[in-house]
Coordinates of C-alpha atoms and ligand atoms in Angstrom, one line a residue:
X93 CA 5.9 -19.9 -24.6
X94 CA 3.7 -16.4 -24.1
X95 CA 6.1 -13.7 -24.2
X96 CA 5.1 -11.9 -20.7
X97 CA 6.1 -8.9 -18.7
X98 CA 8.5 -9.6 -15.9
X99 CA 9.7 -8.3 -12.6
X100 CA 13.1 -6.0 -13.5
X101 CA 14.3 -6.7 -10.1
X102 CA 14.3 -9.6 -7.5
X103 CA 14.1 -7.2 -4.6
X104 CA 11.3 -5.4 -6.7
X105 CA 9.7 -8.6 -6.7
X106 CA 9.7 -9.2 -3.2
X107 CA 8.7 -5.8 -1.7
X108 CA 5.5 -6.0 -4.3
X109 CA 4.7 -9.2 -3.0
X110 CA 5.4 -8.4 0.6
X111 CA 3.2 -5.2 -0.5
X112 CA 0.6 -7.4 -1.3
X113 CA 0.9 -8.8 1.6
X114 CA 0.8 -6.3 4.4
X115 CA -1.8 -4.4 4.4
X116 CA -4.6 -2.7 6.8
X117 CA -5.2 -6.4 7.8
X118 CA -1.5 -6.0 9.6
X119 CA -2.2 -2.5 11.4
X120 CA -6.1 -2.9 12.2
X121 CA -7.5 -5.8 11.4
X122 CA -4.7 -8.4 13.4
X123 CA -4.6 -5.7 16.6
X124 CA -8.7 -6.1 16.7
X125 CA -8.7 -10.1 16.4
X126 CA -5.6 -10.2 19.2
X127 CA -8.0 -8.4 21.7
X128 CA -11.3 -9.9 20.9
X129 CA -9.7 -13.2 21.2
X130 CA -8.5 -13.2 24.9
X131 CA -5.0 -11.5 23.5
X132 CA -2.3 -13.9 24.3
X133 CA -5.0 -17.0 23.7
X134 CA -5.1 -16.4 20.3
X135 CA -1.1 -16.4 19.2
X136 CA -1.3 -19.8 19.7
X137 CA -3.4 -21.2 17.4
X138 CA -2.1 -18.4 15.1
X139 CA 0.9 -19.5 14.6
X140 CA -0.5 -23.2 13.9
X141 CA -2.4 -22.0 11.5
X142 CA 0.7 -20.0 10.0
X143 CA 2.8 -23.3 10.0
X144 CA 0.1 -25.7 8.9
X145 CA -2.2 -23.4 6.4
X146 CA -0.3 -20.2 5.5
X147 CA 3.2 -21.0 4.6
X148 CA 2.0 -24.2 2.8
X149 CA -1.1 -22.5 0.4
X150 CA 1.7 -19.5 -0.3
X151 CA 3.8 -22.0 -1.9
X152 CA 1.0 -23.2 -3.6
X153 CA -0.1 -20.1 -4.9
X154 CA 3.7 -19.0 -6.2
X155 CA 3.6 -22.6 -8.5
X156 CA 0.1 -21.8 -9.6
X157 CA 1.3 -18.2 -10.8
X158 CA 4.7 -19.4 -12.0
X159 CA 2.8 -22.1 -14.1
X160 CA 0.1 -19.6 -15.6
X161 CA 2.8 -17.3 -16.6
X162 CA 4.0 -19.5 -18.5
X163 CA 1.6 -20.0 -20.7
X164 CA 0.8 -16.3 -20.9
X165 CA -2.0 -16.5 -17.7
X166 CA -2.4 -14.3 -14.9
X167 CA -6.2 -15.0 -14.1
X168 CA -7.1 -17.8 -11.8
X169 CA -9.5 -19.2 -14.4
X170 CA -7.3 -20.4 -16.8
X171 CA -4.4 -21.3 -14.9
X172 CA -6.9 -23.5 -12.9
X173 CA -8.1 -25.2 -15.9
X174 CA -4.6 -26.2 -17.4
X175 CA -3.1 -27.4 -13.9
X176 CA -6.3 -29.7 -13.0
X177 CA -5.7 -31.0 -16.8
X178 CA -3.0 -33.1 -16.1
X179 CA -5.7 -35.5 -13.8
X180 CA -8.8 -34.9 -15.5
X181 CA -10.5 -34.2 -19.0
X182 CA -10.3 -31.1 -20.4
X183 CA -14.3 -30.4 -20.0
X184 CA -14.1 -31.6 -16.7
X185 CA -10.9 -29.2 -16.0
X186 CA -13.1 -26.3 -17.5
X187 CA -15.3 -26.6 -14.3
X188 CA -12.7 -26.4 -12.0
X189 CA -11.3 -24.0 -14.0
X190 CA -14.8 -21.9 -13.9
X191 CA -14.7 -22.0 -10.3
X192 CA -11.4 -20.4 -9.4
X193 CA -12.2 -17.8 -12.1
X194 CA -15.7 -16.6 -10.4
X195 CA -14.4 -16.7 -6.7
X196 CA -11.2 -14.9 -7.9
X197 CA -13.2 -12.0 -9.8
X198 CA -15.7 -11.8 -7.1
X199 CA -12.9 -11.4 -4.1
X200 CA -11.0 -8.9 -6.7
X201 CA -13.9 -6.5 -7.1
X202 CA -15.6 -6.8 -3.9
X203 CA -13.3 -6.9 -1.2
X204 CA -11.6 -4.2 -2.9
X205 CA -14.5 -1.8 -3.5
X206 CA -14.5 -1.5 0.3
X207 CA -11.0 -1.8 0.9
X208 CA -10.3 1.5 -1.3
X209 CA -13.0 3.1 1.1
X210 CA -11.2 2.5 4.5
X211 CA -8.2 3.6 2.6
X212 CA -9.6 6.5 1.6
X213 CA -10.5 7.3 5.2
X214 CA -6.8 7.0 6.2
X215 CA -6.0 9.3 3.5
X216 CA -8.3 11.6 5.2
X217 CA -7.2 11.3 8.3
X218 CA -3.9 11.7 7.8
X219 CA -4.7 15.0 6.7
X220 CA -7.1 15.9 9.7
X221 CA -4.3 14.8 11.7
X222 CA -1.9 17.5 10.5
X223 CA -4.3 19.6 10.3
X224 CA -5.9 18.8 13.6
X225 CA -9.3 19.2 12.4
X226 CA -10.0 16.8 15.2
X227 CA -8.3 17.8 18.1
X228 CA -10.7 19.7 20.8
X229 CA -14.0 17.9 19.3
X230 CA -15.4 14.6 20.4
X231 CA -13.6 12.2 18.1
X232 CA -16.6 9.6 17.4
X233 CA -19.2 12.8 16.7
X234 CA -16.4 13.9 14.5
X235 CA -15.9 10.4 12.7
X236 CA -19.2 10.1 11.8
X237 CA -19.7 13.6 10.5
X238 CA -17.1 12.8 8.2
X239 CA -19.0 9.6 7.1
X240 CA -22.2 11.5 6.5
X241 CA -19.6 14.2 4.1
X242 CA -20.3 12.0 0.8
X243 CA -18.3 14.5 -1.0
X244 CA -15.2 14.4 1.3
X245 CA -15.6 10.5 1.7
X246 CA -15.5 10.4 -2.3
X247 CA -12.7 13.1 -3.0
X248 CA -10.2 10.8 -0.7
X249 CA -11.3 8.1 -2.4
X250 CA -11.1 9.6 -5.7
X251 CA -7.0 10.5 -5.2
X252 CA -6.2 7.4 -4.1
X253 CA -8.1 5.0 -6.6
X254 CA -6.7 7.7 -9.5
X255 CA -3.1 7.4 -8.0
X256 CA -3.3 3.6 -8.2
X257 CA -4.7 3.6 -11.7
X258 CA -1.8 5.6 -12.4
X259 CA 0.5 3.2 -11.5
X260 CA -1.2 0.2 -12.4
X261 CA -1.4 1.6 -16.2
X262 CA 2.5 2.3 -16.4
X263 CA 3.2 -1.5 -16.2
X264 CA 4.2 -4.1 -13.7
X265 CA 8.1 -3.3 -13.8
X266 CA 7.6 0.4 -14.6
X267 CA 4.6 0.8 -12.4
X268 CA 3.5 -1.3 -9.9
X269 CA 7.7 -2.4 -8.8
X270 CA 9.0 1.2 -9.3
X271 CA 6.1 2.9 -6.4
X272 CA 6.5 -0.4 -3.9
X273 CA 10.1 0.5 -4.0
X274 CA 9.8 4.2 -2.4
X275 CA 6.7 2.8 -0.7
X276 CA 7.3 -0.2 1.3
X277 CA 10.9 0.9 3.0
X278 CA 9.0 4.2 4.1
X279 CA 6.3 2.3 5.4
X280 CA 8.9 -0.1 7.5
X281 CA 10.5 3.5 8.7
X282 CA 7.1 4.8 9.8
X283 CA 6.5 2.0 11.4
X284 CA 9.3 1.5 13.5
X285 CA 9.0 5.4 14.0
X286 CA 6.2 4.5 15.6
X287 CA 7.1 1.0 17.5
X288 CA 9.9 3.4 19.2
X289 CA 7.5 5.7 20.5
X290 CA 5.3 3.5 21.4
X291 CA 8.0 1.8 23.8
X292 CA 9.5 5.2 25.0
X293 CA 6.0 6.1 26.3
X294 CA 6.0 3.7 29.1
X295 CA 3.1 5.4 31.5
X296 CA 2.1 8.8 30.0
X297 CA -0.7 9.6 32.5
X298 CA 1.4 8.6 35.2
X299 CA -0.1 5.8 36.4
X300 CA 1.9 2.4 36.6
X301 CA -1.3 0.8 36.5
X302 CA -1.7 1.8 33.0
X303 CA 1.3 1.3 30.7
X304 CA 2.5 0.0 27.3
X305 CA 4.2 -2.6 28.7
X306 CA 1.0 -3.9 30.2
X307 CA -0.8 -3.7 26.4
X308 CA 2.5 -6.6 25.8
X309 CA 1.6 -8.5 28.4
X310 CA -1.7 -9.0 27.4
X311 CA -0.5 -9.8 23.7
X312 CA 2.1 -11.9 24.9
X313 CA 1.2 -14.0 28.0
X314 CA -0.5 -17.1 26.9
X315 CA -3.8 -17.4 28.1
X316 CA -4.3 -21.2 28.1
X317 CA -8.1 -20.7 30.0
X318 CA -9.4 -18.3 27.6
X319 CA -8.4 -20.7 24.7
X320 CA -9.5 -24.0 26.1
X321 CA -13.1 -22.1 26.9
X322 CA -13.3 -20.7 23.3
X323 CA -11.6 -23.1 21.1
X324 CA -12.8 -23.3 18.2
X325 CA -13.9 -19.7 18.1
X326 CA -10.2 -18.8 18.5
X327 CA -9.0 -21.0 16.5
X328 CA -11.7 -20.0 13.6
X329 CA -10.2 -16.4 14.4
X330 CA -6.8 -16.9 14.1
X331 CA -6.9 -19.0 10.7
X332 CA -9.0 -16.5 9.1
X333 CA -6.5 -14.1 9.6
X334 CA -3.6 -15.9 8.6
X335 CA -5.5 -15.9 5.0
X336 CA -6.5 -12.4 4.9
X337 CA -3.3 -11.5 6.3
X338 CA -1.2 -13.4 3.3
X339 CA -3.6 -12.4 0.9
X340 CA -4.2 -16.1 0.3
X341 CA -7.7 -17.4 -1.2
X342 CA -7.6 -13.9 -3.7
X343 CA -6.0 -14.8 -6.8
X344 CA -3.8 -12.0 -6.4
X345 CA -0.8 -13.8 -5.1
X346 CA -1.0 -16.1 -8.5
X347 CA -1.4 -12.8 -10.1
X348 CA 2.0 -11.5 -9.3
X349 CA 4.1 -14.4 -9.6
X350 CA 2.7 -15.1 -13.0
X351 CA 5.1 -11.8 -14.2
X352 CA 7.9 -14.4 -13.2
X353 CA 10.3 -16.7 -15.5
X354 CA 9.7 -20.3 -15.7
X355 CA 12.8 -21.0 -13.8
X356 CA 13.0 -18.1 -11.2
X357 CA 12.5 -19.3 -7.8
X358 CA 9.4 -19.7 -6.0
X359 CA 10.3 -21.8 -3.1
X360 CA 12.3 -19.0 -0.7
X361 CA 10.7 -16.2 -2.0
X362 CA 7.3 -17.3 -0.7
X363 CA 9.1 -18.3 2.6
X364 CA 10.2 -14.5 2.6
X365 CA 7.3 -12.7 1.7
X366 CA 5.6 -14.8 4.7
X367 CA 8.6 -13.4 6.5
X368 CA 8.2 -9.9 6.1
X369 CA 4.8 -9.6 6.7
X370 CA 5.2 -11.7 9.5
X371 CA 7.2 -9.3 11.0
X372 CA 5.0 -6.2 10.0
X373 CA 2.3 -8.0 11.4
X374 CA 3.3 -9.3 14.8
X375 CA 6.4 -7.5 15.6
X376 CA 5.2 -3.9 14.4
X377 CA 1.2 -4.2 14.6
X378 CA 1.2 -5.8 17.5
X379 CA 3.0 -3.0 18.8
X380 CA 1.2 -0.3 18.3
X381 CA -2.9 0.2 18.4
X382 CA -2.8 -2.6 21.7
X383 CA -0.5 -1.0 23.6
X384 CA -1.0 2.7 23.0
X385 CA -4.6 1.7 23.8
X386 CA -4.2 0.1 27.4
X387 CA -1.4 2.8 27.9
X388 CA -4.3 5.3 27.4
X389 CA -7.4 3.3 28.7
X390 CA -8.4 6.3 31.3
X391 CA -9.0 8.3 28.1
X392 CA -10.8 6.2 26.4
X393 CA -12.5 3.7 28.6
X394 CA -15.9 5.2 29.9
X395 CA -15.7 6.1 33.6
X396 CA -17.7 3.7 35.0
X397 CA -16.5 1.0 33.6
X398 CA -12.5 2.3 34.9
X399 CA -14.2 2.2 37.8
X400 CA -14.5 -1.8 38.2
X401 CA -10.5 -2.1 38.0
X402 CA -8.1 -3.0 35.2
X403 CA -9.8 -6.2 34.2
X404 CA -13.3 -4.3 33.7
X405 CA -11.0 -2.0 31.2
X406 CA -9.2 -4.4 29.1
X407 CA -12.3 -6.2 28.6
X408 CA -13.8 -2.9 27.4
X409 CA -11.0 -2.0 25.3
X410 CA -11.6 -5.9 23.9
X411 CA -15.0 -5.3 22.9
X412 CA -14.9 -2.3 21.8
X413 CA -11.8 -2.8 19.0
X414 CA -12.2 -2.4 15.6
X415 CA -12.2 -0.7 12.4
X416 CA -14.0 1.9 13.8
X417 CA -11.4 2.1 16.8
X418 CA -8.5 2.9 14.5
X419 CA -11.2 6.4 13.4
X420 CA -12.5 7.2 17.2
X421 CA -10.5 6.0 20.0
X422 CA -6.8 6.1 18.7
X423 CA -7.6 9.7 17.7
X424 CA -8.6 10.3 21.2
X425 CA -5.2 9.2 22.2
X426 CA -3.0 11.3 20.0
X427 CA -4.8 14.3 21.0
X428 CA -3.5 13.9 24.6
X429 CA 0.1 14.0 23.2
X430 CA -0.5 18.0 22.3
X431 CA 1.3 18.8 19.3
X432 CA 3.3 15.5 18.5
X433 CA 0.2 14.1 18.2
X434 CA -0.5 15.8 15.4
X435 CA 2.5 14.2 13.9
X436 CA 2.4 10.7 15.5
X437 CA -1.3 11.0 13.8
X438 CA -0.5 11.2 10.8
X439 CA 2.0 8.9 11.1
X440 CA -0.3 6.4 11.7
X441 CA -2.6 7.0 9.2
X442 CA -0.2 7.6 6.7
X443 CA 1.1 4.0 7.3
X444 CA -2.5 2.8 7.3
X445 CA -2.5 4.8 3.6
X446 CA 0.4 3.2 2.0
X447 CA -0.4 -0.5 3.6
X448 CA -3.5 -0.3 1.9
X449 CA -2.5 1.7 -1.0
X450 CA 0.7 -1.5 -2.2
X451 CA -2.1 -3.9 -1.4
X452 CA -5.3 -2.6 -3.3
X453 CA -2.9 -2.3 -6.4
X454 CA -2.8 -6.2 -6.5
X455 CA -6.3 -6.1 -6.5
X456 CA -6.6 -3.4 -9.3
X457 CA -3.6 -5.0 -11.5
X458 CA -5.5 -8.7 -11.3
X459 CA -8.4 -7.0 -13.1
X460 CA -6.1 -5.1 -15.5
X461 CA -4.6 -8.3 -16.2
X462 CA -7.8 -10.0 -17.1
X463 CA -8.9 -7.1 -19.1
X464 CA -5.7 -7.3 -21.1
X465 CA -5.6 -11.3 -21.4
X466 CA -8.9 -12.5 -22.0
X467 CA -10.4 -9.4 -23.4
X468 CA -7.3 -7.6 -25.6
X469 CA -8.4 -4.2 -23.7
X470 CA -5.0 -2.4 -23.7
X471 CA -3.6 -1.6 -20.1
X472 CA -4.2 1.9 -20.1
X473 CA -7.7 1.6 -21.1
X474 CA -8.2 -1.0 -18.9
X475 CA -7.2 0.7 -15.9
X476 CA -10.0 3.2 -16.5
X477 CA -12.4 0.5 -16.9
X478 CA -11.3 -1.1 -13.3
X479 CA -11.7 2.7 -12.1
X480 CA -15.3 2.6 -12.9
X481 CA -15.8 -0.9 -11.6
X482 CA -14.8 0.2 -8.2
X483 CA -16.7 3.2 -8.4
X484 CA -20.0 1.4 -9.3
X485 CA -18.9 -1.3 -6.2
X486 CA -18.4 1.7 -4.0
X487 CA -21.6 3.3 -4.0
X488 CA -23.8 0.4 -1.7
X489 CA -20.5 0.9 0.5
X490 CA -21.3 4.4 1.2
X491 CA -25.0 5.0 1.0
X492 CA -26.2 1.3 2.7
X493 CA -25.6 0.3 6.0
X494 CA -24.5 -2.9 7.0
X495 CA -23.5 -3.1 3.2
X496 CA -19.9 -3.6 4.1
X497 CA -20.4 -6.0 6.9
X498 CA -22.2 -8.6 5.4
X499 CA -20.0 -8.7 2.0
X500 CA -16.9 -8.8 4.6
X501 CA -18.9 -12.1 6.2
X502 CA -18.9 -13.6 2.6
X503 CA -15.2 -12.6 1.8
X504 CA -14.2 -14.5 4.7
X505 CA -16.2 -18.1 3.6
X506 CA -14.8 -17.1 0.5
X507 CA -11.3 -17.4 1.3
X508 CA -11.0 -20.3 2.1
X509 CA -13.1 -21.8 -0.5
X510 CA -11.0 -21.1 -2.8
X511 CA -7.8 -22.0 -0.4
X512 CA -9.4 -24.8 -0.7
X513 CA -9.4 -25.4 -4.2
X514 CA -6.6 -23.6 -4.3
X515 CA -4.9 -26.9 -2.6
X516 CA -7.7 -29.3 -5.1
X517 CA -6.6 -28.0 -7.9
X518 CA -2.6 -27.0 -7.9
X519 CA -2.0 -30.1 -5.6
X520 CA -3.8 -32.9 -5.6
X521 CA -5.7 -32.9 -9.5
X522 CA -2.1 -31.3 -10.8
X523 CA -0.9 -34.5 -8.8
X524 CA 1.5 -34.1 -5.6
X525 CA 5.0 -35.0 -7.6
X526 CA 4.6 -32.8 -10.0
X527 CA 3.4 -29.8 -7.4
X528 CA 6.7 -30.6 -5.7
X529 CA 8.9 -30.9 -8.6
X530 CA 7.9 -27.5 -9.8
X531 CA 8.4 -25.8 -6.3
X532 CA 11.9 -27.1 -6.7
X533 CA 12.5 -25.7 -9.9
X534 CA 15.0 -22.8 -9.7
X535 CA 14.1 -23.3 -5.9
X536 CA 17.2 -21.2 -3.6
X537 CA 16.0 -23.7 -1.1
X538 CA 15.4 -27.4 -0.2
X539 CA 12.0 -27.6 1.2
X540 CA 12.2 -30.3 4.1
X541 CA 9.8 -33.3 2.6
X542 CA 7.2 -33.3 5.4
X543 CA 6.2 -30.1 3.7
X544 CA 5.2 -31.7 1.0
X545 CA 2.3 -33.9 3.0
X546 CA 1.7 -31.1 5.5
X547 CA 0.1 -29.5 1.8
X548 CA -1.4 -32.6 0.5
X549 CA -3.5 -33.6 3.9
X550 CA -2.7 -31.3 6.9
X551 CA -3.4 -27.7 5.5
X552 CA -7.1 -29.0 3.3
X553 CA -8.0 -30.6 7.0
X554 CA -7.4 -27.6 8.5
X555 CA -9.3 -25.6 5.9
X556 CA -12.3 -27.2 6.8
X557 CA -12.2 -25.4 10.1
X558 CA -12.5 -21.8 8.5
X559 CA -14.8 -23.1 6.0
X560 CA -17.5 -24.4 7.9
X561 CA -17.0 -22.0 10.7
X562 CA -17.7 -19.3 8.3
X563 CA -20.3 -21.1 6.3
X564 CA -22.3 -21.5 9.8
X565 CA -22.5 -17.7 10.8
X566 CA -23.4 -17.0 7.5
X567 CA -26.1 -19.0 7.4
X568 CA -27.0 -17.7 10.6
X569 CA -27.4 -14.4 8.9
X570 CA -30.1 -13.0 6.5
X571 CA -27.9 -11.3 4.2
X572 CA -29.9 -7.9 2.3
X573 CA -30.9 -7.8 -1.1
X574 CA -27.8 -5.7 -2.0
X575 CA -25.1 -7.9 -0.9
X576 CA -26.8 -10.9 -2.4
X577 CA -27.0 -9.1 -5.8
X578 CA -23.5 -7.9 -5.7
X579 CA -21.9 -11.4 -4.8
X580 CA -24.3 -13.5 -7.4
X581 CA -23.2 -10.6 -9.8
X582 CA -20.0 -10.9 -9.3
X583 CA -19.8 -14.8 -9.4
X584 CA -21.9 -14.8 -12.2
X585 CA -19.9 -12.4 -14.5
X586 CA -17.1 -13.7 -13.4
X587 CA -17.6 -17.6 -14.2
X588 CA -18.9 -15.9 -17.7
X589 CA -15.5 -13.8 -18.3
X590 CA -13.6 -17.7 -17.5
X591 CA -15.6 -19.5 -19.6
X592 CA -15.2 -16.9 -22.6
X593 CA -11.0 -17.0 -21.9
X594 CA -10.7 -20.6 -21.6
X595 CA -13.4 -21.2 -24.6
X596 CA -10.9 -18.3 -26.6
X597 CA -7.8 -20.2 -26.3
X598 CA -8.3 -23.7 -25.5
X599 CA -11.8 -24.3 -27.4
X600 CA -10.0 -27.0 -30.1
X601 CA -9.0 -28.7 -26.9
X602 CA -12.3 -28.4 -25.1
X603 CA -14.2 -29.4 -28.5
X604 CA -12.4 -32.5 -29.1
X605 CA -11.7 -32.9 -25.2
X606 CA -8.1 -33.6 -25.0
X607 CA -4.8 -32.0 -24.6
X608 CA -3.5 -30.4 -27.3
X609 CA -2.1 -27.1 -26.3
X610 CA 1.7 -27.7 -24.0
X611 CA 4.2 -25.6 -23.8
Ligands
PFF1335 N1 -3.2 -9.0 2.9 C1 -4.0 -7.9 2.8 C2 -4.1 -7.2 4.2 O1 -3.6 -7.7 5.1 O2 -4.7 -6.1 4.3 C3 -5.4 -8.3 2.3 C4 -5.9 -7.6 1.1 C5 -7.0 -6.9 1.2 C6 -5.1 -7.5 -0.1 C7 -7.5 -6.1 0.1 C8 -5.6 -6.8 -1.1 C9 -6.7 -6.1 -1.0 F1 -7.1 -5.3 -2.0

């Protein structure tokens, strides 16, 4: 057995993973799918989705990184190739493994070279908000002056991508455990800081037409037309963000509990970091960016649409969410609280900053971690290398437009592709008995059985519905040249990198094709 770097602590273990986890996805990205999905229409088939896809693939994706750890694997690649061994022939399993090695490098570099920018744009406004560089000007004029600042947009990008190659080069239990221990509980704090507030506020303009509580309602109310008109588009929604929101479909989750022993358990400590960012999600995002926003819609709904009634203005407030919202219209709002705002502000962006910041270090340390495995590039030097990587990737983030957009589109097919294989590969080619045998082992828990054929049939059935749903818009969209080069680059290098690691290690076996090599 591959003598490996480990977690020091258990509770280390879980705030990185719950880190991981919780991320802008919790804060932004959940709050913009609620509202553009008929609010309380959508909880519904979220929390299928969590029941039936998320909590099952986590499991999966804790056994896949146990079982690479052990034989000294924290890339996807390999560990793909040795689990779908124990069905097929080696040289078959090199083709599975291939696949989970491209998708894996190509969701680690690319969703991340935008993900570091929005990051970067909390940083900055977290500082604008303390400074209240945009209090007094229009916020949306101001938003995109910032955007058109390439300078600025790089410098607060530049500290946060040197800050996480920092602590991605000082080592898993020295690095990456010691900063999601100061980080995470302060990020709880600031949230519930906020989540208080937010409650406290009840009516701020005075108007009971227009108050938190009614942001709830519209979150929490069931709407059983909405969701029996829009189906599947609701339901397409809702699964998509159970994946992002877990960090499922990424590698990165196999990534982190491949730093864990062969018998430490897998089995309750996936249930918790679904747990935890359960709660950041729905409990504290769901209670801030809706509610504050309806509280607030004279502000920031246009006049004439105010003017057609409540309805008129939660509908506006529905289209108009987004990433974009979080830079524009929840400015807006803390600018009517006077000086708390300022604070309140930065608050908000600050908790966007660290979300982001114990997420993208998954991302980062994934690519370290193939650098050091397959390629013997020592960690420190490695991080550099990732630093470049990103910087390169950042570039068509910044200077094209729609850029972002249409590699986002791909990401999501993406996901769950490789949820999908994910489930192939660790389940049914690694063979359903011995899946469940190793989720047992060390387990703190007893699974209930129907678990165990929720993951072999329920959750790929469900897959299908992301997969083709996002497969059909795609196709519906001419993607530019420069996303198409980036994601056939990344794919490409990527299946390269595998087959070079796998080739490296497990050629004899591959050459005469059977297994040689167990631990
Ligand atoms: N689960 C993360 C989130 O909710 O934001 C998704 C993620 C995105 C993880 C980007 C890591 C990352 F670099």
């Amino acid at each position: 057995m591959e003598q490996r770097e480990k977690w020091a602590t258990k509770i280390g273990l879980i705030l990185a993973m719950a880190g991981n986890a919780i991320g802008l996805g919790n804060f932004v990205r959940f709050p913009t799918q609620v509202a553009g999905n008929g609010g309380g229409a959508f909880m519904v088939p979220y929390f299928l989705a969590l029941f039936l896809l998320g909590i099952p693939v986590m499991w999966v994706e804790w056994v896949q990184g146990r079982y690479g750890g052990k034989y000294g694997h924290g890339t996807l690649g390999p560990t793909f190739y040795l689990m779908a061994r124990e069905s097929v022939k080696p040289r078959t399993a090199l083709i599975f493994g291939l696949i989970g090695g491209a998708l894996a490098f190509a969701t680690t570099t690319l969703l991340n070279s935008y993900y570091l920018h929005l990051i970067g744009w909390s940083a900055a406004y977290s500082w604008f908000s303390i400074t209240g560089a945009y209090f007094g000007k229009n916020t949306a004029e101001f938003f995109s002056q910032y955007l058109s600042n390439h300078g600025q947009v790089f410098l607060f990008w530049g500290i946060t991508v040197v800050l996480l190659g920092i602590a991605v080069g000082q080592g898993v239990s020295k690095g990456i455990e010691r900063w999601v221990k100061v980080m995470m509980p302060l990020l709880y704090v600031f949230a519930i800081i906020l989540v208080i507030y937010v409650f406290a506020l009840g009516s701020p303009l005075g108007d009971p037409k227009w108050s938190t509580l009614k942001g709830f309602e519209f979150i929490w109310s069931p709407n059983w037309t909405y969701l029996k008109e829009n189906l599947w588009s609701v339901m397409l929604a809702a699964s998509g963000q159970i994946f992002f929101t877990l960090s499922l479909g990424m590698g990165i989750i196999q990534n982190y509990a491949s730093y864990l022993g062969p018998k430490d358990d897998v089995a309750l400590s996936g249930l918790a970091t679904v747990s935890l960012n359960e709660f950041a999600e729905v409990v504290l995002g769901g209670s801030i960016a809706v509610p504050l926003a309806v509280a607030y819609a004279p502000k920031i709904v246009p006049a004439d649409v105010l003017a057609k009634g409540s309805d008129a203005a939660l509908q506006w407030i529905s289209e108009n969410f987004g990433l974009g919202f979080s830079y524009t219209s929840l400015p807006n709002i803390f600018v009517q609280m006077g000086a708390a705002g300022r604070f309140f502000g930065a608050l908000w962006f600050l908790l966007l900053w660290f979300a982001g910041f114990t997420s993208a270090i998954a991302m980062y340390n994934y690519l370290t971690a193939l650098l050091e495995e397959d390629l013997g590039i020592p960690r420190k030097t490695g991080t550099w290398v990732v630093f470049v990587i990103y910087f390169l990737l950042g570039i068509p983030v910044v200077y094209i437009s729609g850029y972002l957009d249409q590699v986002d589109a791909w990401i999501s097919f993406q996901l769950a592709l490789l949820a999908l294989f994910d489930i192939i590969v660790g389940v049914w080619l690694f063979k359903p008995d011995n899946f469940w045998k190793e989720l047992h082992e060390g387990a703190l828990i007893n699974v209930p059985e129907i678990y165990k054929w929720i993951t072999v049939i329920v959750a790929p059935i469900f897959i299908a519905l992301p997969l083709f749903g996002t497969a059909k818009s795609l196709i519906g969209t001419t993607l530019q040249w420069p996303a198409r080069i980036a994601i056939l680059a990344m794919l490409t290098i990527g299946a390269i990198e595998t087959y070079y690691a796998i080739k490296k290690k497990y050629g004899e076996e591959l050459e005469k094709n059977e297994v040689i090599i167990k631990v």
